[in-house]
């Protein structure tokens, strides 16, 4: 029917054909039909049909930048009122989902806020409000305050204020609920006051069941004493910080778990009246508790047990697992359009574990994974194994063959392999400062590099860290100046590893009130010093960290959305 017709009639037939193909899940055929459409010659209602269908196909195929280009169409953005009611709802929903995927959570909140205003069904409104609340939880406090001070939209301003009130409670449910009650009284006509996010409703239900007595099972002597002390100091810093804000905290008893039977120590803590046990740190001790037939009171272990199955509904696991970071890198890199990763790792169990967890998330998506020869901790020459991994020797051999064939010298520039579009660098700062310049020297300066938080020492060191410029890495919030809490810090200088454990102690204390809620609502998160904390399978608390980047040797939050649309 489209043959021989002129636009816009011709375009209307192609869009109808695409609709029919999509209805049969023949998305490749649908896209071919849509490619025949001259989008510049059709009116807004027809353009909306074209855009929303094409964006649906792009999102299903994980082509996020194509979807962004479609959904940012200027004509549609200026004429949303000309769409049908159903189209407007789909428009805002798709844009909200897309911006959240791309990491631009403030834009996602704006779209979901507009979507909520178009809905009537209470359940649908509640679902949208839960998405808004989740997105707000991913925005830094600094960015949230800036958005609150600059918006002229009163509905958005109310959401921002509600989120800031919630954060002021610093993980204390009782104080948070008091703040929210005050906000609701002042903003009774706000959509969130009428339909509260589910996690806030459930928080009110848990208020009367919060632990009143905590037991800390920590190694305070022996080989793990320094780690145990760092954790203890972080827990107590959060405890006294909460008390300084007028909150009545639970009582705390501290037990040295360095020697003896951890199960007997747990029994002693229960006998002493503990409502929740935090610890132990040692993995074997945690596994001993896991092997008990019954745990009379809940346990928040400060490590992850090897066993895949957790037999206890009230045993929770929290640690600084590198797998949380490599899985997040796999997700973010995929959204950024990367599909083929070269992994550089050390010859250590930590490096092997990080590679395995990245592989588990990357390859099922269809990503290509290439690895280098693992480097040693005392490695001096990085060029040799990187040259081999980048296949520069193949380029040199081709030039040599050509010279032999022609019988004369040939000017050429060595060319690295072209089947890689990113590098995952698993390294500490000292090795990273050598690996990055070596990659640049070997004609790989154009490859985006991702790394875990281990690449940053946690202290500003621009004169040395400028060698890491351009690297994006998962960062613990406490290491980023714009995200770190300034009122809670170690009282004495600590190495980076122990500062990480101090931050983990802060988060462990704040988690003690939220464990039941996080388990009941897996989409709920709380903002911690080690990342955004959620509850995963087998009661494992997982961390999502902001992406940071080195610029001029300094660390800053990485842009949430990449500029390129050619993906």
Coordinates of C-alpha atoms in Angstrom, one line a residue:
X1 CA 0.0 0.0 0.0
X2 CA 3.0 2.3 0.6
X3 CA 4.3 1.7 -2.9
X4 CA 3.7 4.7 -5.1
X5 CA 2.3 6.9 -2.3
X6 CA 3.7 10.2 -1.1
X7 CA 4.5 11.3 2.4
X8 CA 2.7 11.4 4.8
X9 CA 0.4 8.7 3.5
X10 CA 3.3 6.5 2.5
X11 CA 4.8 6.9 6.0
X12 CA 1.5 6.1 7.7
X13 CA 1.4 2.7 5.8
X14 CA 5.0 1.9 6.9
X15 CA 4.2 2.7 10.5
X16 CA 1.1 0.5 10.3
X17 CA 3.2 -2.3 8.9
X18 CA 5.7 -1.9 11.7
X19 CA 2.9 -2.1 14.2
X20 CA 1.8 -5.4 12.7
X21 CA 5.3 -6.8 12.6
X22 CA 5.9 -5.8 16.2
X23 CA 2.6 -7.5 17.2
X24 CA 4.1 -10.7 15.8
X25 CA 7.4 -10.1 17.6
X26 CA 9.1 -9.7 14.2
X27 CA 11.1 -6.7 15.4
X28 CA 13.7 -6.8 12.7
X29 CA 11.0 -6.5 10.1
X30 CA 9.3 -3.8 12.1
X31 CA 12.6 -1.8 12.2
X32 CA 13.1 -2.1 8.5
X33 CA 9.6 -0.7 7.9
X34 CA 10.3 2.2 10.3
X35 CA 13.6 3.0 8.5
X36 CA 11.5 3.8 5.4
X37 CA 9.6 6.6 7.3
X38 CA 10.5 10.2 6.7
X39 CA 10.0 11.4 10.2
X40 CA 10.4 15.1 9.3
X41 CA 7.3 15.1 7.1
X42 CA 4.7 13.6 9.5
X43 CA 2.5 15.3 12.1
X44 CA 2.8 15.0 15.8
X45 CA 0.3 12.1 16.4
X46 CA 1.8 10.0 13.7
X47 CA 5.4 11.0 14.8
X48 CA 4.5 9.8 18.3
X49 CA 3.4 6.4 17.0
X50 CA 6.6 6.1 15.0
X51 CA 8.9 7.3 17.9
X52 CA 7.3 5.2 20.7
X53 CA 7.4 2.0 18.6
X54 CA 10.9 2.6 17.4
X55 CA 12.1 3.4 20.9
X56 CA 10.4 0.2 22.2
X57 CA 12.4 -1.9 19.7
X58 CA 15.6 0.0 20.5
X59 CA 15.2 -0.5 24.3
X60 CA 14.4 -4.2 23.8
X61 CA 17.7 -4.5 21.8
X62 CA 19.6 -2.5 24.5
X63 CA 20.5 0.2 22.0
X64 CA 20.0 2.9 24.6
X65 CA 21.6 5.8 22.7
X66 CA 19.3 5.2 19.7
X67 CA 16.4 5.2 22.1
X68 CA 17.6 8.4 23.7
X69 CA 17.9 10.1 20.3
X70 CA 14.4 9.1 19.4
X71 CA 12.8 10.1 22.7
X72 CA 14.6 13.4 22.7
X73 CA 12.9 14.4 19.4
X74 CA 12.5 18.2 19.6
X75 CA 9.1 18.3 17.7
X76 CA 7.6 15.8 20.1
X77 CA 9.1 17.5 23.2
X78 CA 7.5 20.8 22.2
X79 CA 4.1 19.2 21.3
X80 CA 3.5 16.7 24.0
X81 CA -0.1 18.0 24.4
X82 CA -0.8 17.0 20.8
X83 CA -0.3 13.3 21.7
X84 CA -3.1 11.1 22.8
X85 CA -3.4 10.4 26.5
X86 CA -2.1 6.9 26.1
X87 CA 0.8 8.2 24.0
X88 CA 1.7 10.8 26.7
X89 CA 1.8 8.1 29.3
X90 CA 4.0 5.9 27.2
X91 CA 6.2 8.8 26.3
X92 CA 6.9 9.7 30.0
X93 CA 7.3 6.1 31.1
X94 CA 9.8 5.3 28.4
X95 CA 11.8 8.4 29.0
X96 CA 11.8 7.7 32.8
X97 CA 13.0 4.1 32.3
X98 CA 15.6 5.2 29.8
X99 CA 17.1 8.0 31.9
X100 CA 17.3 5.7 34.9
X101 CA 19.2 3.1 32.8
X102 CA 21.6 5.8 31.6
X103 CA 22.2 6.9 35.1
X104 CA 20.5 10.4 34.8
X105 CA 18.2 9.9 37.8
X106 CA 17.0 13.5 38.2
X107 CA 15.7 13.5 34.6
X108 CA 14.1 10.1 35.3
X109 CA 12.3 11.6 38.4
X110 CA 11.0 14.5 36.3
X111 CA 9.5 12.1 33.7
X112 CA 8.0 9.8 36.3
X113 CA 6.6 12.9 38.2
X114 CA 4.8 13.9 35.0
X115 CA 3.6 10.4 34.4
X116 CA 2.1 10.2 37.9
X117 CA 0.1 13.3 37.2
X118 CA -1.6 11.5 34.2
X119 CA -2.6 8.4 36.2
X120 CA -5.8 7.7 38.1
X121 CA -5.4 4.1 39.3
X122 CA -4.0 4.0 42.9
X123 CA -1.8 1.0 42.3
X124 CA -0.3 2.5 39.2
X125 CA 0.4 5.7 41.0
X126 CA 2.0 3.8 43.9
X127 CA 4.3 2.0 41.4
X128 CA 5.4 5.2 39.8
X129 CA 6.0 6.8 43.2
X130 CA 8.2 3.8 44.1
X131 CA 10.3 4.4 41.0
X132 CA 10.6 8.1 41.9
X133 CA 11.8 7.2 45.4
X134 CA 14.3 4.7 44.1
X135 CA 15.7 7.2 41.6
X136 CA 16.0 9.9 44.2
X137 CA 18.0 7.4 46.3
X138 CA 20.6 7.2 43.6
X139 CA 21.2 11.0 43.5
X140 CA 24.0 12.5 45.5
X141 CA 22.9 14.9 48.3
X142 CA 24.9 17.7 46.7
X143 CA 23.1 17.2 43.3
X144 CA 19.7 16.9 45.1
X145 CA 20.2 20.2 47.0
X146 CA 21.2 22.0 43.8
X147 CA 18.1 20.6 42.0
X148 CA 15.8 21.6 45.0
X149 CA 17.2 25.2 44.9
X150 CA 16.8 25.6 41.1
X151 CA 13.5 24.0 40.2
X152 CA 10.4 26.0 39.7
X153 CA 8.2 22.8 39.6
X154 CA 6.5 22.6 43.0
X155 CA 5.8 18.9 42.7
X156 CA 9.5 18.2 42.0
X157 CA 10.5 20.5 44.8
X158 CA 8.4 18.5 47.2
X159 CA 10.0 15.2 46.1
X160 CA 13.5 16.7 46.5
X161 CA 12.7 18.1 49.9
X162 CA 11.2 14.8 51.1
X163 CA 14.3 12.9 50.0
X164 CA 16.5 15.4 51.7
X165 CA 14.5 15.2 54.9
X166 CA 14.8 11.4 54.8
X167 CA 18.6 11.7 54.4
X168 CA 19.0 14.0 57.3
X169 CA 18.0 11.0 59.5
X170 CA 21.3 9.3 58.5
X171 CA 19.8 5.8 58.5
X172 CA 17.8 6.2 61.7
X173 CA 14.3 5.0 61.0
X174 CA 12.6 6.6 64.0
X175 CA 14.1 10.0 63.2
X176 CA 13.3 9.6 59.5
X177 CA 9.7 8.9 60.2
X178 CA 9.5 12.0 62.4
X179 CA 11.0 14.1 59.6
X180 CA 8.5 12.6 57.0
X181 CA 5.5 13.2 59.3
X182 CA 6.5 16.9 59.6
X183 CA 6.9 17.1 55.8
X184 CA 3.5 15.5 55.2
X185 CA 1.8 17.9 57.5
X186 CA 3.3 20.9 55.6
X187 CA 2.8 19.3 52.1
X188 CA -0.6 17.6 52.5
X189 CA -1.6 18.2 48.9
X190 CA 1.6 16.8 47.4
X191 CA 1.2 13.5 45.4
X192 CA 3.7 11.8 47.7
X193 CA 1.7 12.8 50.8
X194 CA -1.4 11.2 49.3
X195 CA 0.3 8.0 48.1
X196 CA 3.5 7.5 50.0
X197 CA 6.3 5.3 48.6
X198 CA 6.0 1.7 49.8
X199 CA 9.3 1.7 51.6
X200 CA 8.2 4.7 53.7
X201 CA 4.9 3.0 54.6
X202 CA 6.7 -0.2 55.6
X203 CA 9.3 1.7 57.6
X204 CA 6.5 2.9 59.9
X205 CA 5.5 -0.7 60.5
X206 CA 9.0 -1.7 61.7
X207 CA 9.4 1.2 64.1
X208 CA 8.3 -0.7 67.2
X209 CA 10.5 -3.7 66.4
X210 CA 13.9 -2.0 66.1
X211 CA 16.8 -3.7 67.9
X212 CA 17.5 -2.2 71.4
X213 CA 20.7 -4.0 72.2
X214 CA 23.5 -4.9 69.8
X215 CA 26.4 -7.3 70.2
X216 CA 29.6 -6.8 68.2
X217 CA 31.6 -9.9 67.5
X218 CA 34.9 -8.5 66.3
X219 CA 38.6 -9.6 66.3
X220 CA 40.3 -7.2 68.6
X221 CA 43.6 -9.3 69.0
X222 CA 45.6 -11.5 66.7
X223 CA 46.1 -11.2 63.0
X224 CA 42.8 -9.4 62.3
X225 CA 43.0 -7.0 65.2
X226 CA 43.6 -3.9 63.0
X227 CA 40.7 -4.8 60.8
X228 CA 38.5 -5.4 63.8
X229 CA 39.4 -2.1 65.4
X230 CA 38.7 -0.2 62.2
X231 CA 35.3 -1.8 62.0
X232 CA 34.6 -1.1 65.7
X233 CA 35.6 2.5 65.4
X234 CA 33.3 3.0 62.3
X235 CA 30.4 1.4 64.2
X236 CA 31.0 3.6 67.3
X237 CA 31.5 6.8 65.2
X238 CA 28.0 6.2 63.6
X239 CA 26.6 5.4 67.1
X240 CA 27.9 8.6 68.7
X241 CA 27.0 10.6 65.5
X242 CA 23.4 9.3 65.9
X243 CA 23.4 10.2 69.5
X244 CA 24.6 13.7 68.8
X245 CA 21.6 14.2 66.5
X246 CA 19.2 13.5 69.4
X247 CA 18.5 9.9 68.6
X248 CA 18.4 7.3 71.4
X249 CA 20.6 4.6 70.1
X250 CA 20.6 0.9 71.2
X251 CA 23.0 -0.3 73.8
X252 CA 26.2 -2.0 72.5
X253 CA 28.3 -4.8 74.0
X254 CA 31.6 -5.7 72.3
X255 CA 33.1 -9.2 72.3
X256 CA 36.5 -10.2 71.1
X257 CA 36.0 -13.0 68.5
X258 CA 39.7 -13.7 67.9
X259 CA 39.9 -17.0 69.8
X260 CA 37.6 -19.7 71.0
X261 CA 34.3 -20.9 69.8
X262 CA 32.3 -18.2 67.9
X263 CA 29.1 -20.2 68.4
X264 CA 29.6 -20.1 72.2
X265 CA 30.3 -16.4 71.9
X266 CA 27.1 -15.9 70.0
X267 CA 25.2 -17.8 72.8
X268 CA 26.8 -15.5 75.4
X269 CA 25.7 -12.5 73.5
X270 CA 22.1 -13.8 73.3
X271 CA 22.2 -14.6 77.0
X272 CA 23.4 -11.0 77.7
X273 CA 20.3 -9.7 75.9
X274 CA 21.4 -8.9 72.4
X275 CA 18.6 -8.3 69.9
X276 CA 21.0 -8.3 66.9
X277 CA 24.6 -9.6 66.5
X278 CA 26.9 -7.7 64.2
X279 CA 29.9 -9.9 63.1
X280 CA 31.9 -12.0 63.0
X281 CA 34.4 -10.8 60.4
X282 CA 36.3 -14.1 59.7
X283 CA 34.7 -16.1 56.9
X284 CA 35.2 -19.4 58.7
X285 CA 33.5 -18.1 61.8
X286 CA 30.5 -16.8 59.8
X287 CA 30.2 -20.3 58.2
X288 CA 30.3 -21.8 61.7
X289 CA 27.3 -19.7 62.7
X290 CA 25.6 -20.6 59.4
X291 CA 25.9 -24.3 60.3
X292 CA 24.0 -23.9 63.5
X293 CA 20.5 -25.4 63.3
X294 CA 18.9 -22.2 64.8
X295 CA 19.9 -18.6 65.3
X296 CA 17.9 -17.2 68.2
X297 CA 18.5 -13.6 67.2
X298 CA 19.5 -12.1 63.8
X299 CA 23.1 -11.9 62.7
X300 CA 24.7 -9.3 60.4
X301 CA 27.9 -11.1 59.3
X302 CA 30.7 -8.8 58.1
X303 CA 31.8 -11.1 55.3
X304 CA 30.3 -13.4 52.7
X305 CA 30.2 -17.2 53.4
X306 CA 31.3 -19.6 50.6
X307 CA 28.1 -21.6 50.8
X308 CA 25.7 -20.6 48.1
X309 CA 22.6 -21.4 50.2
X310 CA 21.9 -19.5 53.4
X311 CA 19.6 -21.7 55.6
X312 CA 18.7 -18.9 58.0
X313 CA 16.1 -16.3 57.3
X314 CA 17.6 -14.1 59.9
X315 CA 21.3 -14.3 58.9
X316 CA 22.5 -11.4 56.7
X317 CA 25.9 -11.0 55.0
X318 CA 27.6 -7.7 54.4
X319 CA 31.2 -7.1 53.1
X320 CA 33.3 -5.3 50.6
X321 CA 33.2 -7.9 47.9
X322 CA 34.9 -7.0 44.6
X323 CA 32.2 -8.9 42.8
X324 CA 29.7 -6.1 43.6
X325 CA 31.9 -3.7 41.7
X326 CA 32.8 -5.8 38.7
X327 CA 29.2 -6.7 38.1
X328 CA 28.3 -3.1 38.3
X329 CA 31.0 -2.2 35.8
X330 CA 29.7 -4.9 33.4
X331 CA 26.2 -3.3 33.6
X332 CA 27.4 0.3 33.2
X333 CA 29.8 -0.5 30.4
X334 CA 27.0 -2.4 28.5
X335 CA 24.7 0.5 28.8
X336 CA 27.5 2.7 27.5
X337 CA 27.5 0.6 24.4
X338 CA 30.6 -1.5 25.1
X339 CA 30.5 -5.1 23.8
X340 CA 34.1 -6.4 23.8
X341 CA 36.3 -6.2 26.9
X342 CA 40.0 -6.7 27.4
X343 CA 40.6 -7.6 31.1
X344 CA 44.0 -6.8 32.7
X345 CA 44.3 -8.5 36.1
X346 CA 46.9 -9.5 38.7
X347 CA 48.0 -13.1 39.3
X348 CA 46.2 -13.2 42.7
X349 CA 43.0 -14.8 44.0
X350 CA 41.5 -11.4 44.2
X351 CA 42.2 -10.8 40.5
X352 CA 40.8 -14.2 39.6
X353 CA 37.6 -13.6 41.6
X354 CA 37.1 -10.2 40.0
X355 CA 37.5 -11.6 36.5
X356 CA 35.0 -14.5 37.3
X357 CA 32.3 -12.2 38.6
X358 CA 32.7 -9.8 35.6
X359 CA 32.5 -12.8 33.2
X360 CA 29.4 -14.1 34.9
X361 CA 27.6 -10.8 34.1
X362 CA 29.3 -10.0 30.8
X363 CA 29.1 -13.1 28.7
X364 CA 25.4 -14.0 29.3
X365 CA 24.7 -10.5 27.8
X366 CA 26.6 -11.6 24.6
X367 CA 29.7 -9.6 25.5
X368 CA 33.1 -10.8 24.2
X369 CA 35.7 -11.3 26.9
X370 CA 39.5 -11.2 26.2
X371 CA 42.2 -11.5 28.8
X372 CA 45.8 -10.7 29.1
X373 CA 48.5 -12.8 30.8
X374 CA 48.1 -12.0 34.5
X375 CA 50.7 -9.6 35.8
X376 CA 52.8 -10.2 39.0
X377 CA 52.7 -7.8 41.9
X378 CA 56.5 -7.2 41.4
X379 CA 56.1 -6.8 37.6
X380 CA 58.5 -4.2 36.2
X381 CA 57.8 -4.5 32.4
X382 CA 54.2 -4.1 31.4
X383 CA 54.8 -3.4 27.7
X384 CA 55.7 -7.0 26.7
X385 CA 52.5 -8.7 27.8
X386 CA 50.3 -5.8 26.8
X387 CA 51.9 -5.7 23.3
X388 CA 51.0 -9.3 22.9
X389 CA 47.5 -8.8 24.2
X390 CA 46.9 -5.9 21.8
X391 CA 48.3 -8.0 18.9
X392 CA 50.8 -5.3 18.0
X393 CA 53.3 -8.0 17.0
X394 CA 50.8 -9.1 14.3
X395 CA 50.9 -5.5 12.9
X396 CA 54.7 -5.5 13.0
X397 CA 54.8 -8.9 11.2
X398 CA 52.5 -7.7 8.5
X399 CA 54.8 -4.7 7.9
X400 CA 57.9 -7.0 7.8
X401 CA 56.2 -9.2 5.2
X402 CA 55.3 -6.2 3.1
X403 CA 58.9 -4.9 3.3
X404 CA 60.3 -8.3 2.2
X405 CA 57.8 -8.5 -0.7
X406 CA 58.6 -4.9 -1.9
X407 CA 62.3 -5.2 -1.1
X408 CA 62.4 -1.8 0.5
X409 CA 61.6 -0.1 3.8
X410 CA 58.0 0.9 4.4
X411 CA 56.8 3.7 6.7
X412 CA 54.0 2.4 8.9
X413 CA 52.2 3.0 12.2
X414 CA 51.6 -0.1 14.3
X415 CA 47.9 -0.8 14.7
X416 CA 46.4 -2.5 17.8
X417 CA 43.7 -5.1 17.6
X418 CA 40.3 -3.6 16.6
X419 CA 38.0 -6.2 18.2
X420 CA 38.2 -4.5 21.6
X421 CA 36.1 -1.5 22.7
X422 CA 37.0 -1.2 26.4
X423 CA 39.5 -2.2 29.0
X424 CA 38.7 -3.5 32.5
X425 CA 41.8 -2.8 34.6
X426 CA 42.0 -4.7 37.9
X427 CA 44.8 -3.0 39.8
X428 CA 46.0 -1.0 42.8
X429 CA 47.2 2.6 42.2
X430 CA 50.9 1.8 41.9
X431 CA 50.4 -0.7 39.1
X432 CA 47.6 1.4 37.5
X433 CA 50.0 4.4 37.2
X434 CA 52.2 2.2 35.0
X435 CA 49.6 0.3 33.1
X436 CA 47.6 3.3 31.8
X437 CA 50.7 5.2 30.3
X438 CA 51.8 1.8 28.8
X439 CA 48.5 1.4 27.1
X440 CA 48.7 4.9 25.8
X441 CA 52.1 4.2 24.4
X442 CA 50.9 1.1 22.7
X443 CA 48.3 2.9 20.6
X444 CA 45.4 2.1 23.0
X445 CA 44.8 5.7 24.3
X446 CA 41.4 5.8 22.6
X447 CA 40.1 2.7 24.5
X448 CA 37.8 3.6 27.5
X449 CA 39.2 2.1 30.7
X450 CA 37.1 1.0 33.7
X451 CA 38.4 0.0 37.1
X452 CA 37.3 -1.0 40.5
X453 CA 37.6 1.3 43.6
X454 CA 41.0 -0.3 44.3
X455 CA 42.7 1.9 41.8
X456 CA 42.2 5.0 44.0
X457 CA 44.1 5.3 47.3
X458 CA 41.3 7.4 48.9
X459 CA 43.5 10.6 49.3
X460 CA 44.1 13.4 46.7
X461 CA 47.4 12.8 45.0
X462 CA 47.1 14.7 41.7
X463 CA 50.8 14.7 40.9
X464 CA 50.8 10.9 40.6
X465 CA 47.2 10.2 39.8
X466 CA 47.4 12.3 36.6
X467 CA 48.8 9.2 35.0
X468 CA 45.3 7.7 35.6
X469 CA 43.4 10.4 33.8
X470 CA 40.4 9.3 31.9
X471 CA 39.9 6.1 33.9
X472 CA 36.3 5.6 35.2
X473 CA 36.0 3.5 38.4
X474 CA 33.5 2.4 41.0
X475 CA 34.2 4.6 43.9
X476 CA 33.2 4.4 47.6
X477 CA 31.3 7.6 48.4
X478 CA 33.6 8.4 51.3
X479 CA 36.5 8.8 48.9
X480 CA 34.7 11.4 46.7
X481 CA 34.9 14.9 48.3
X482 CA 31.4 15.9 47.0
X483 CA 29.8 12.8 48.5
X484 CA 31.7 12.1 51.7
X485 CA 30.3 12.9 55.1
X486 CA 32.5 15.4 56.8
X487 CA 31.2 14.8 60.4
X488 CA 32.2 11.2 60.6
X489 CA 35.9 10.3 60.1
X490 CA 38.5 8.2 61.8
X491 CA 40.2 9.8 64.8
X492 CA 43.7 8.7 63.6
X493 CA 45.3 8.3 60.2
X494 CA 44.5 4.9 58.5
X495 CA 45.7 3.2 55.4
X496 CA 43.2 3.0 52.5
X497 CA 42.2 -0.6 53.3
X498 CA 41.4 0.2 56.9
X499 CA 39.6 3.4 56.0
X500 CA 37.4 1.3 53.8
X501 CA 36.7 -1.0 56.8
X502 CA 35.9 2.1 59.0
X503 CA 33.4 3.2 56.3
X504 CA 32.0 -0.4 56.3
X505 CA 31.6 -0.1 60.1
X506 CA 29.6 3.1 59.7
X507 CA 27.3 1.3 57.2
X508 CA 27.0 -1.8 59.4
X509 CA 25.7 0.2 62.3
X510 CA 23.2 2.0 60.1
X511 CA 22.0 -1.2 58.5
X512 CA 21.0 -2.7 61.8
X513 CA 17.6 -0.9 61.6
X514 CA 17.0 -1.6 57.9
X515 CA 17.6 -5.3 57.5
X516 CA 14.0 -6.5 57.6
X517 CA 12.8 -3.7 55.4
X518 CA 15.5 -4.2 52.8
X519 CA 14.7 -7.9 52.7
X520 CA 11.0 -7.3 52.3
X521 CA 11.5 -4.6 49.6
X522 CA 14.5 -5.6 47.4
X523 CA 14.2 -2.4 45.3
X524 CA 14.7 -0.3 48.5
X525 CA 18.1 1.1 49.1
X526 CA 19.9 3.2 51.8
X527 CA 22.8 5.5 51.1
X528 CA 26.0 4.4 52.8
X529 CA 29.6 5.4 52.9
X530 CA 30.6 2.3 50.9
X531 CA 27.8 2.6 48.3
X532 CA 24.0 2.4 47.9
X533 CA 23.0 -0.7 49.9
X534 CA 20.3 -3.1 48.8
X535 CA 19.4 -6.7 49.8
X536 CA 20.2 -9.4 47.3
X537 CA 19.7 -13.2 47.2
X538 CA 20.6 -15.3 50.2
X539 CA 20.3 -12.1 52.4
X540 CA 23.5 -10.7 50.9
X541 CA 23.7 -6.9 51.2
X542 CA 25.1 -5.6 47.9
X543 CA 26.7 -2.3 47.1
X544 CA 26.1 0.0 44.1
X545 CA 28.8 2.7 43.9
X546 CA 28.9 5.9 41.9
X547 CA 31.2 6.0 38.9
X548 CA 34.1 8.4 39.4
X549 CA 36.8 9.5 37.0
X550 CA 40.3 11.0 37.2
X551 CA 40.5 14.4 35.7
X552 CA 43.8 16.3 36.0
X553 CA 44.9 13.8 38.6
X554 CA 41.8 14.6 40.8
X555 CA 38.8 12.4 41.4
X556 CA 35.3 13.6 40.6
X557 CA 31.9 12.1 39.9
X558 CA 31.8 10.8 36.3
X559 CA 29.2 12.1 34.0
X560 CA 26.1 10.0 34.3
X561 CA 25.4 9.9 30.5
X562 CA 28.0 9.7 27.8
X563 CA 27.8 12.3 25.0
X564 CA 28.1 9.9 22.0
X565 CA 24.9 8.8 20.4
X566 CA 26.6 6.6 17.7
X567 CA 26.1 3.3 19.5

